[in-house]
Amino acid sequence: MTRWLPRTYLTLVYLLLYAPIAVLVVFSFNDSRTGYEWGGLSWRWYESLFNNRAMVEAMWNSLWLALSAATISTLIGALTALALHRYRFRGKKALNGMLFVVMMSPEIVLAISLLALFLLVGLQLGYVSLLLAHVTFCLPFVVITVMARLSGFDERLPEAARDLGASDFTMTRTVLIPVIMPALLAGWLLGFTLSLDDVVVSTFVSGPSYEILPLRIYSMVRVGLKPEVNALGTLLLMFSMVMLIMSQWILTRSKQ
Amino acid sequence: MKQTLLSLSNLSKQFDGKTVLDSLDLDILDGEFITLLGPSGCGKTTLLRLMAGFEHPDGGTITLASQDLTHTPPEHRPLNTVFQNYALFPHMSVFDNVAYGLKMEKRPKEEIRERVQEALAMVQLQDFARRKPHQLSGGQQQRVAIARAVVKRPRMLLLDEPLSALDYKLRRTMQVELKRLQRELGITFVFVTHDQEEALSMSDRVAVMKDGEIQQLGTPREVYERPANLFTARFVGETNLFPGLVEKTNGDDTVTVDVFGLKRTFAKPDFPLRDGQSLHVLLRPEDIRVLSPEASDGVSGKVVERNYKGSTLDSVIHLDDGTEVLASEFFDEDDPAFDYRLGEPVRVSWVDGWEWLLPEEASPVGEETNVDA
């Protein structure tokens, strides 16, 4: 009684979490056209996915956008975190608070305000507007990840490096950055993932010139669920798992 | 004669309006082992950080062999630091940690390899070069930190409480190690600690600090046996401070003092005295003689605590007027059963000439006084 109850409970929880994903993966190999009957194993949806030129292009667009947004927000975010950590200056608290405002405010608010801003300055909606928007919402997450690492950073390390003859710049390059590298990678991965699956903000600030994957899927699903979407979902799932394993691997390696 | 290597003159430092160092002067001699000793917050670490260049003084100068270092950044000072928690670079191997300073000097690879190996051999870690700091014990990390600092052959080594994180036994071993290293390398060591035992056993000279000022600068023996003031007396070693009253100053450079009703004759101290003045008579626990209650000499009291320490028997005796006396006696081979019962009546005395006289000080309100406790 006391032994099987927690087990059943746990099984149910995991079933609830993973059943939909399992269904998605299984049905991506379903030969049948409809989503509720099994027609045997097949790769046909993967084939039709890769023959869909608009889809493949959206996929590349999304990857490129996520890559650039994550990289730019990691660069800016790491410098912001360093400044907030190292220096005392007027308006530091306000700056810190503003990061949280961006993070906590409803996405729709951010989306509308960004759109309003872009229209105001006359920026054409497309890759640049998407990039700016994605960097904006990724930034606080990077800053917070890096700040967390810096708060556990031994303040004596930079001093030890200086003491041994390193200039401030050399110290940053040889000691500071290597030590906070795991946080930089974690921040980058977080930004990459956030950018890759964002729908709300992207809906507002994207234009016809640059279609990205989540929006493409969304418009596909609106006219009826095509099994191609299952195949795409499975690929994305594989991709994020590889990323996750990679990040874990980097983190455990850096601890050694 | 030894020459001055580092000269600190009129140094002042404030943090947020709070004075940490107050126009401090100190000359450090070439090749000596000098210890900055004091309670936490006395400014000893700040002083060390000023020497290293991590902090800048608000006033005063730092001169190393007649070269002004006051505003030189740490990377251009010919001195190196061993940090309290070692501050080893966690992402580098032991070898790379030790090699760091030499790489900064852009030394040839072959020379770096040789010197690092030499430094690691000096601290007996030659087999640990490939390890990462977190794979080493505290004592080993400590050795790496020392190797990393001495590999650059600095003029001076600054050590900020380097042994405080180690357990007692390891600490004793490292104390001996450090002394040996200092002798072999001939480098000037500036050692910061709050542990008076460590300070006394390792140093050539000790600077006792309090509230950003040097209270006394002298050899361990001077500081322990002839403390300059009450603070030093209490901070360095265990102390009995008996209230004394000057009866009369004698012509032959002696003075008769009333201590607990005993008339004792002491050598005249070097501070001015007048008849009827009260002063402190300082006696270390090992100066105290505990006599039987039938003895004619001494003040009567009773044993309230006894502590067997192996080589000594430490006891606390309450005199009849309530004064607490600490006594530490060596075991006598003729009397192996030597011990006290709690509550045993005894008489307390000391050997004349072993005392040290200090003038009375107006002690600030709130300061701990264990004189008459």
Short mmCIF file of N, CA and C in Angstrom, two decimals, chain B residues 126-283:
data_model
loop_
_atom_site.label_atom_id
_atom_site.label_comp_id
_atom_site.label_asym_id
_atom_site.label_seq_id
_atom_site.Cartn_x
_atom_site.Cartn_y
_atom_site.Cartn_z
N GLN B 126 56.05 17.89 -6.42
CA GLN B 126 56.43 17.67 -7.82
C GLN B 126 55.54 16.64 -8.53
N ASP B 127 54.91 15.74 -7.76
CA ASP B 127 54.07 14.72 -8.41
C ASP B 127 52.64 15.18 -8.62
N PHE B 128 52.35 16.42 -8.28
CA PHE B 128 50.97 16.88 -8.35
C PHE B 128 50.73 17.91 -9.45
N ALA B 129 51.73 18.09 -10.31
CA ALA B 129 51.67 19.16 -11.31
C ALA B 129 50.44 19.10 -12.20
N ARG B 130 49.97 17.89 -12.52
CA ARG B 130 48.85 17.75 -13.46
C ARG B 130 47.49 17.92 -12.79
N ARG B 131 47.47 17.90 -11.45
CA ARG B 131 46.18 17.96 -10.76
C ARG B 131 45.56 19.35 -10.86
N LYS B 132 44.23 19.37 -10.63
CA LYS B 132 43.53 20.65 -10.51
C LYS B 132 43.42 20.97 -9.02
N PRO B 133 43.34 22.27 -8.68
CA PRO B 133 43.32 22.65 -7.26
C PRO B 133 42.28 21.88 -6.43
N HIS B 134 41.08 21.64 -7.01
CA HIS B 134 40.05 21.00 -6.18
C HIS B 134 40.35 19.54 -5.88
N GLN B 135 41.39 18.99 -6.52
CA GLN B 135 41.77 17.60 -6.22
C GLN B 135 42.83 17.54 -5.12
N LEU B 136 43.16 18.70 -4.55
CA LEU B 136 44.19 18.73 -3.51
C LEU B 136 43.56 19.00 -2.15
N SER B 137 44.27 18.58 -1.11
CA SER B 137 43.82 18.88 0.25
C SER B 137 44.15 20.34 0.56
N GLY B 138 43.61 20.83 1.68
CA GLY B 138 43.85 22.22 2.07
C GLY B 138 45.33 22.53 2.20
N GLY B 139 46.07 21.62 2.83
CA GLY B 139 47.50 21.83 3.03
C GLY B 139 48.26 21.86 1.72
N GLN B 140 47.84 21.01 0.78
CA GLN B 140 48.51 20.98 -0.53
C GLN B 140 48.20 22.25 -1.31
N GLN B 141 46.94 22.71 -1.23
CA GLN B 141 46.58 23.95 -1.91
C GLN B 141 47.42 25.11 -1.37
N GLN B 142 47.61 25.08 -0.05
CA GLN B 142 48.42 26.09 0.59
C GLN B 142 49.84 26.10 0.02
N ARG B 143 50.40 24.90 -0.18
CA ARG B 143 51.74 24.80 -0.73
C ARG B 143 51.81 25.32 -2.16
N VAL B 144 50.76 25.02 -2.94
CA VAL B 144 50.74 25.52 -4.32
C VAL B 144 50.74 27.05 -4.30
N ALA B 145 49.91 27.61 -3.40
CA ALA B 145 49.83 29.07 -3.31
C ALA B 145 51.20 29.67 -2.99
N ILE B 146 51.94 29.00 -2.11
CA ILE B 146 53.27 29.49 -1.75
C ILE B 146 54.23 29.36 -2.94
N ALA B 147 54.18 28.19 -3.60
CA ALA B 147 55.04 27.98 -4.77
C ALA B 147 54.76 29.02 -5.84
N ARG B 148 53.46 29.30 -6.07
CA ARG B 148 53.07 30.26 -7.09
C ARG B 148 53.62 31.65 -6.77
N ALA B 149 53.67 31.97 -5.47
CA ALA B 149 54.13 33.31 -5.10
C ALA B 149 55.65 33.42 -5.11
N VAL B 150 56.37 32.34 -4.75
CA VAL B 150 57.83 32.48 -4.66
C VAL B 150 58.53 32.19 -5.98
N VAL B 151 57.79 31.59 -6.96
CA VAL B 151 58.44 31.21 -8.21
C VAL B 151 58.96 32.44 -8.96
N LYS B 152 58.35 33.60 -8.68
CA LYS B 152 58.78 34.82 -9.36
C LYS B 152 59.98 35.47 -8.67
N ARG B 153 60.47 34.83 -7.61
CA ARG B 153 61.59 35.35 -6.83
C ARG B 153 61.36 36.81 -6.44
N PRO B 154 60.29 37.06 -5.69
CA PRO B 154 59.99 38.44 -5.30
C PRO B 154 60.98 38.94 -4.24
N ARG B 155 61.04 40.25 -4.08
CA ARG B 155 61.88 40.84 -3.04
C ARG B 155 61.27 40.54 -1.67
N MET B 156 59.92 40.34 -1.73
CA MET B 156 59.20 40.29 -0.47
C MET B 156 57.97 39.42 -0.67
N LEU B 157 57.64 38.61 0.33
CA LEU B 157 56.45 37.79 0.25
C LEU B 157 55.46 38.27 1.30
N LEU B 158 54.22 38.55 0.86
CA LEU B 158 53.19 39.00 1.78
C LEU B 158 52.25 37.82 2.04
N LEU B 159 52.05 37.48 3.30
CA LEU B 159 51.21 36.33 3.62
C LEU B 159 50.04 36.76 4.50
N ASP B 160 48.83 36.64 3.97
CA ASP B 160 47.64 37.09 4.67
C ASP B 160 46.97 35.91 5.38
N GLU B 161 47.20 35.77 6.64
CA GLU B 161 46.67 34.67 7.44
C GLU B 161 46.67 33.36 6.65
N PRO B 162 47.81 32.93 6.15
CA PRO B 162 47.82 31.81 5.22
C PRO B 162 47.50 30.47 5.89
N LEU B 163 47.61 30.41 7.20
CA LEU B 163 47.44 29.11 7.84
C LEU B 163 46.11 28.98 8.56
N SER B 164 45.27 30.05 8.49
CA SER B 164 44.09 30.07 9.35
C SER B 164 43.07 29.01 8.95
N ALA B 165 43.13 28.51 7.70
CA ALA B 165 42.12 27.53 7.28
C ALA B 165 42.58 26.09 7.55
N LEU B 166 43.78 25.95 8.10
CA LEU B 166 44.29 24.59 8.31
C LEU B 166 44.03 24.13 9.74
N ASP B 167 43.99 22.79 9.94
CA ASP B 167 43.78 22.31 11.31
C ASP B 167 45.08 22.44 12.11
N TYR B 168 44.96 22.28 13.41
CA TYR B 168 46.04 22.63 14.33
C TYR B 168 47.36 21.95 13.97
N LYS B 169 47.30 20.64 13.74
CA LYS B 169 48.55 19.90 13.53
C LYS B 169 49.25 20.33 12.23
N LEU B 170 48.42 20.45 11.18
CA LEU B 170 48.95 20.86 9.88
C LEU B 170 49.54 22.26 9.97
N ARG B 171 48.89 23.07 10.78
CA ARG B 171 49.34 24.44 10.95
C ARG B 171 50.75 24.47 11.54
N ARG B 172 50.97 23.62 12.54
CA ARG B 172 52.29 23.56 13.15
C ARG B 172 53.35 23.13 12.12
N THR B 173 52.98 22.12 11.31
CA THR B 173 53.91 21.65 10.28
C THR B 173 54.22 22.77 9.30
N MET B 174 53.17 23.49 8.87
CA MET B 174 53.37 24.55 7.88
C MET B 174 54.17 25.71 8.46
N GLN B 175 54.02 25.95 9.76
CA GLN B 175 54.81 27.01 10.39
C GLN B 175 56.30 26.72 10.25
N VAL B 176 56.65 25.46 10.51
CA VAL B 176 58.05 25.05 10.40
C VAL B 176 58.51 25.15 8.94
N GLU B 177 57.64 24.67 8.03
CA GLU B 177 57.92 24.72 6.59
C GLU B 177 58.22 26.15 6.13
N LEU B 178 57.33 27.07 6.56
CA LEU B 178 57.47 28.46 6.14
C LEU B 178 58.78 29.06 6.64
N LYS B 179 59.12 28.73 7.88
CA LYS B 179 60.37 29.24 8.43
C LYS B 179 61.55 28.72 7.62
N ARG B 180 61.48 27.43 7.27
CA ARG B 180 62.55 26.81 6.51
C ARG B 180 62.68 27.50 5.14
N LEU B 181 61.52 27.69 4.47
CA LEU B 181 61.51 28.35 3.17
C LEU B 181 62.13 29.74 3.25
N GLN B 182 61.74 30.45 4.30
CA GLN B 182 62.22 31.82 4.43
C GLN B 182 63.73 31.85 4.60
N ARG B 183 64.25 30.88 5.38
CA ARG B 183 65.70 30.80 5.56
C ARG B 183 66.39 30.47 4.24
N GLU B 184 65.81 29.47 3.53
CA GLU B 184 66.46 29.01 2.29
C GLU B 184 66.43 30.08 1.20
N LEU B 185 65.27 30.76 1.08
CA LEU B 185 65.12 31.72 -0.02
C LEU B 185 65.71 33.07 0.32
N GLY B 186 65.79 33.36 1.60
CA GLY B 186 66.31 34.66 2.02
C GLY B 186 65.40 35.82 1.64
N ILE B 187 64.11 35.51 1.40
CA ILE B 187 63.16 36.57 1.05
C ILE B 187 62.58 37.15 2.32
N THR B 188 62.28 38.45 2.29
CA THR B 188 61.60 39.09 3.41
C THR B 188 60.15 38.59 3.47
N PHE B 189 59.71 38.14 4.63
CA PHE B 189 58.33 37.69 4.80
C PHE B 189 57.56 38.69 5.65
N VAL B 190 56.40 39.12 5.15
CA VAL B 190 55.49 39.90 5.98
C VAL B 190 54.27 39.04 6.21
N PHE B 191 54.04 38.68 7.44
CA PHE B 191 53.07 37.66 7.79
C PHE B 191 51.97 38.30 8.63
N VAL B 192 50.72 38.12 8.21
CA VAL B 192 49.61 38.68 8.96
C VAL B 192 48.90 37.56 9.71
N THR B 193 48.66 37.76 10.99
CA THR B 193 47.93 36.74 11.75
C THR B 193 47.25 37.37 12.96
N HIS B 194 46.24 36.66 13.48
CA HIS B 194 45.65 37.09 14.74
C HIS B 194 46.04 36.10 15.84
N ASP B 195 46.87 35.12 15.46
CA ASP B 195 47.25 34.05 16.38
C ASP B 195 48.60 34.40 17.01
N GLN B 196 48.56 34.79 18.28
CA GLN B 196 49.78 35.28 18.93
C GLN B 196 50.84 34.20 19.06
N GLU B 197 50.39 32.95 19.23
CA GLU B 197 51.35 31.86 19.37
C GLU B 197 52.16 31.71 18.08
N GLU B 198 51.42 31.77 16.94
CA GLU B 198 52.04 31.69 15.63
C GLU B 198 53.04 32.84 15.45
N ALA B 199 52.60 34.03 15.84
CA ALA B 199 53.44 35.21 15.68
C ALA B 199 54.73 35.07 16.48
N LEU B 200 54.62 34.61 17.72
CA LEU B 200 55.79 34.52 18.58
C LEU B 200 56.76 33.47 18.07
N SER B 201 56.22 32.33 17.60
CA SER B 201 57.12 31.24 17.26
C SER B 201 57.81 31.43 15.92
N MET B 202 57.24 32.24 15.02
CA MET B 202 57.81 32.33 13.68
C MET B 202 58.64 33.57 13.41
N SER B 203 58.36 34.66 14.10
CA SER B 203 58.85 35.96 13.63
C SER B 203 60.23 36.33 14.16
N ASP B 204 60.90 37.18 13.38
CA ASP B 204 62.06 37.90 13.90
C ASP B 204 61.57 39.11 14.68
N ARG B 205 60.57 39.77 14.11
CA ARG B 205 59.96 40.91 14.79
C ARG B 205 58.45 40.83 14.67
N VAL B 206 57.78 41.35 15.68
CA VAL B 206 56.33 41.36 15.71
C VAL B 206 55.86 42.81 15.83
N ALA B 207 54.87 43.18 14.99
CA ALA B 207 54.24 44.49 15.15
C ALA B 207 52.83 44.23 15.67
N VAL B 208 52.59 44.59 16.92
CA VAL B 208 51.27 44.40 17.50
C VAL B 208 50.40 45.60 17.12
N MET B 209 49.25 45.32 16.51
CA MET B 209 48.41 46.41 16.01
C MET B 209 47.05 46.44 16.68
N LYS B 210 46.52 47.65 16.80
CA LYS B 210 45.17 47.83 17.31
C LYS B 210 44.64 49.16 16.77
N ASP B 211 43.40 49.17 16.30
CA ASP B 211 42.76 50.39 15.81
C ASP B 211 43.63 51.15 14.81
N GLY B 212 44.29 50.45 13.92
CA GLY B 212 45.04 51.09 12.86
C GLY B 212 46.35 51.71 13.30
N GLU B 213 46.79 51.36 14.51
CA GLU B 213 48.07 51.89 14.98
C GLU B 213 48.93 50.75 15.49
N ILE B 214 50.23 50.92 15.34
CA ILE B 214 51.14 49.92 15.88
C ILE B 214 51.35 50.19 17.36
N GLN B 215 50.99 49.21 18.18
CA GLN B 215 51.09 49.36 19.62
C GLN B 215 52.51 49.11 20.10
N GLN B 216 53.13 48.11 19.48
CA GLN B 216 54.50 47.79 19.86
C GLN B 216 55.17 47.06 18.71
N LEU B 217 56.44 47.38 18.51
CA LEU B 217 57.22 46.70 17.48
C LEU B 217 58.48 46.16 18.15
N GLY B 218 58.66 44.86 18.10
CA GLY B 218 59.83 44.32 18.77
C GLY B 218 59.99 42.84 18.51
N THR B 219 61.05 42.26 19.08
CA THR B 219 61.23 40.83 18.94
C THR B 219 60.12 40.13 19.73
N PRO B 220 59.84 38.86 19.40
CA PRO B 220 58.81 38.14 20.15
C PRO B 220 59.06 38.19 21.66
N ARG B 221 60.34 38.07 22.04
CA ARG B 221 60.66 38.08 23.45
C ARG B 221 60.33 39.43 24.10
N GLU B 222 60.67 40.51 23.40
CA GLU B 222 60.35 41.84 23.92
C GLU B 222 58.85 42.02 24.08
N VAL B 223 58.11 41.61 23.05
CA VAL B 223 56.68 41.82 23.07
C VAL B 223 56.03 41.00 24.18
N TYR B 224 56.55 39.81 24.41
CA TYR B 224 55.94 38.94 25.41
C TYR B 224 56.38 39.32 26.82
N GLU B 225 57.67 39.59 26.98
CA GLU B 225 58.18 39.81 28.34
C GLU B 225 58.11 41.27 28.76
N ARG B 226 58.20 42.17 27.81
CA ARG B 226 58.18 43.58 28.17
C ARG B 226 57.16 44.34 27.33
N PRO B 227 55.87 43.98 27.46
CA PRO B 227 54.84 44.64 26.64
C PRO B 227 54.81 46.14 26.90
N ALA B 228 54.54 46.91 25.85
CA ALA B 228 54.59 48.37 25.95
C ALA B 228 53.37 48.92 26.65
N ASN B 229 52.26 48.21 26.57
CA ASN B 229 51.05 48.72 27.21
C ASN B 229 50.10 47.57 27.57
N LEU B 230 48.99 47.92 28.17
CA LEU B 230 48.04 46.91 28.63
C LEU B 230 47.49 46.07 27.49
N PHE B 231 47.24 46.72 26.35
CA PHE B 231 46.67 45.99 25.22
C PHE B 231 47.61 44.87 24.79
N THR B 232 48.87 45.22 24.57
CA THR B 232 49.84 44.21 24.15
C THR B 232 49.97 43.12 25.20
N ALA B 233 49.99 43.54 26.46
CA ALA B 233 50.12 42.57 27.55
C ALA B 233 49.00 41.55 27.51
N ARG B 234 47.78 42.03 27.28
CA ARG B 234 46.63 41.13 27.29
C ARG B 234 46.51 40.34 26.01
N PHE B 235 46.89 40.97 24.88
CA PHE B 235 46.68 40.30 23.60
C PHE B 235 47.70 39.20 23.36
N VAL B 236 48.94 39.46 23.79
CA VAL B 236 49.99 38.48 23.55
C VAL B 236 50.16 37.62 24.79
N GLY B 237 49.67 36.41 24.70
CA GLY B 237 49.85 35.49 25.81
C GLY B 237 48.82 35.69 26.91
N GLU B 238 48.81 34.77 27.85
CA GLU B 238 47.91 34.87 28.99
C GLU B 238 48.58 35.74 30.05
N THR B 239 47.75 36.49 30.73
CA THR B 239 48.31 37.52 31.60
C THR B 239 47.61 37.58 32.94
N ASN B 240 48.40 37.75 34.01
CA ASN B 240 47.84 38.17 35.29
C ASN B 240 48.26 39.62 35.49
N LEU B 241 47.28 40.49 35.73
CA LEU B 241 47.60 41.89 36.00
C LEU B 241 47.16 42.17 37.43
N PHE B 242 48.12 42.38 38.32
CA PHE B 242 47.78 42.65 39.71
C PHE B 242 47.85 44.15 39.94
N PRO B 243 46.89 44.68 40.73
CA PRO B 243 46.95 46.11 41.05
C PRO B 243 48.08 46.36 42.07
N GLY B 244 48.91 47.34 41.78
CA GLY B 244 50.00 47.65 42.71
C GLY B 244 49.93 49.12 43.13
N LEU B 245 50.49 49.43 44.28
CA LEU B 245 50.50 50.80 44.77
C LEU B 245 51.93 51.14 45.17
N VAL B 246 52.46 52.23 44.63
CA VAL B 246 53.85 52.59 44.91
C VAL B 246 53.96 53.07 46.34
N GLU B 247 54.76 52.38 47.17
CA GLU B 247 54.99 52.79 48.55
C GLU B 247 56.04 53.88 48.58
N LYS B 248 57.21 53.54 48.03
CA LYS B 248 58.23 54.58 47.93
C LYS B 248 59.27 54.20 46.88
N THR B 249 59.81 55.22 46.23
CA THR B 249 60.89 54.97 45.29
C THR B 249 62.19 55.06 46.05
N ASN B 250 63.04 54.03 45.86
CA ASN B 250 64.29 53.95 46.59
C ASN B 250 65.42 54.54 45.77
N GLY B 251 66.49 54.86 46.44
CA GLY B 251 67.63 55.49 45.78
C GLY B 251 68.34 54.58 44.81
N ASP B 252 68.34 53.27 45.09
CA ASP B 252 69.14 52.35 44.29
C ASP B 252 68.38 51.84 43.07
N ASP B 253 67.61 52.73 42.44
CA ASP B 253 66.86 52.37 41.24
C ASP B 253 65.87 51.22 41.47
N THR B 254 65.36 51.12 42.69
CA THR B 254 64.30 50.15 42.93
C THR B 254 63.09 50.89 43.47
N VAL B 255 62.00 50.19 43.50
CA VAL B 255 60.77 50.80 43.97
C VAL B 255 60.04 49.76 44.82
N THR B 256 59.47 50.19 45.94
CA THR B 256 58.71 49.28 46.79
C THR B 256 57.23 49.43 46.46
N VAL B 257 56.61 48.30 46.14
CA VAL B 257 55.22 48.33 45.70
C VAL B 257 54.40 47.41 46.59
N ASP B 258 53.21 47.88 46.92
CA ASP B 258 52.27 47.08 47.70
C ASP B 258 51.37 46.31 46.74
N VAL B 259 51.49 44.96 46.78
CA VAL B 259 50.61 44.12 45.96
C VAL B 259 49.89 43.16 46.89
N PHE B 260 48.59 43.28 46.96
CA PHE B 260 47.78 42.44 47.86
C PHE B 260 48.33 42.46 49.29
N GLY B 261 48.81 43.60 49.72
CA GLY B 261 49.34 43.69 51.08
C GLY B 261 50.77 43.21 51.21
N LEU B 262 51.34 42.63 50.14
CA LEU B 262 52.73 42.20 50.19
C LEU B 262 53.60 43.38 49.80
N LYS B 263 54.70 43.59 50.54
CA LYS B 263 55.62 44.66 50.16
C LYS B 263 56.71 44.05 49.30
N ARG B 264 56.72 44.42 48.01
CA ARG B 264 57.72 43.84 47.11
C ARG B 264 58.62 44.94 46.59
N THR B 265 59.86 44.58 46.34
CA THR B 265 60.80 45.55 45.79
C THR B 265 61.10 45.17 44.34
N PHE B 266 60.81 46.09 43.45
CA PHE B 266 61.01 45.84 42.02
C PHE B 266 62.04 46.81 41.47
N ALA B 267 62.62 46.42 40.33
CA ALA B 267 63.48 47.36 39.60
C ALA B 267 62.62 48.50 39.09
N LYS B 268 63.17 49.68 39.08
CA LYS B 268 62.42 50.87 38.68
C LYS B 268 62.06 50.79 37.19
N PRO B 269 60.80 50.97 36.83
CA PRO B 269 60.43 50.95 35.41
C PRO B 269 60.87 52.22 34.71
N ASP B 270 60.78 52.25 33.35
CA ASP B 270 61.26 53.45 32.66
C ASP B 270 60.18 54.50 32.46
N PHE B 271 59.05 54.37 33.16
CA PHE B 271 58.08 55.47 33.12
C PHE B 271 58.12 56.18 34.47
N PRO B 272 57.78 57.47 34.50
CA PRO B 272 57.91 58.25 35.74
C PRO B 272 56.97 57.74 36.83
N LEU B 273 57.44 57.76 38.06
CA LEU B 273 56.67 57.26 39.19
C LEU B 273 56.62 58.30 40.29
N ARG B 274 55.55 58.28 41.05
CA ARG B 274 55.55 59.06 42.29
C ARG B 274 54.92 58.19 43.38
N ASP B 275 55.21 58.53 44.60
CA ASP B 275 54.69 57.74 45.72
C ASP B 275 53.16 57.78 45.72
N GLY B 276 52.55 56.66 46.07
CA GLY B 276 51.10 56.60 46.15
C GLY B 276 50.42 56.36 44.81
N GLN B 277 51.21 56.24 43.76
CA GLN B 277 50.63 56.01 42.42
C GLN B 277 50.25 54.54 42.27
N SER B 278 49.12 54.28 41.59
CA SER B 278 48.78 52.87 41.35
C SER B 278 49.30 52.47 39.97
N LEU B 279 49.69 51.21 39.88
CA LEU B 279 50.19 50.70 38.59
C LEU B 279 49.81 49.23 38.47
N HIS B 280 50.16 48.64 37.33
CA HIS B 280 49.85 47.23 37.10
C HIS B 280 51.11 46.41 37.23
N VAL B 281 51.01 45.30 37.91
CA VAL B 281 52.11 44.36 37.98
C VAL B 281 51.73 43.17 37.12
N LEU B 282 52.50 42.99 36.04
CA LEU B 282 52.16 41.93 35.09
C LEU B 282 52.97 40.68 35.37
N LEU B 283 52.27 39.56 35.50
CA LEU B 283 52.96 38.29 35.71
C LEU B 283 52.34 37.24 34.80
#
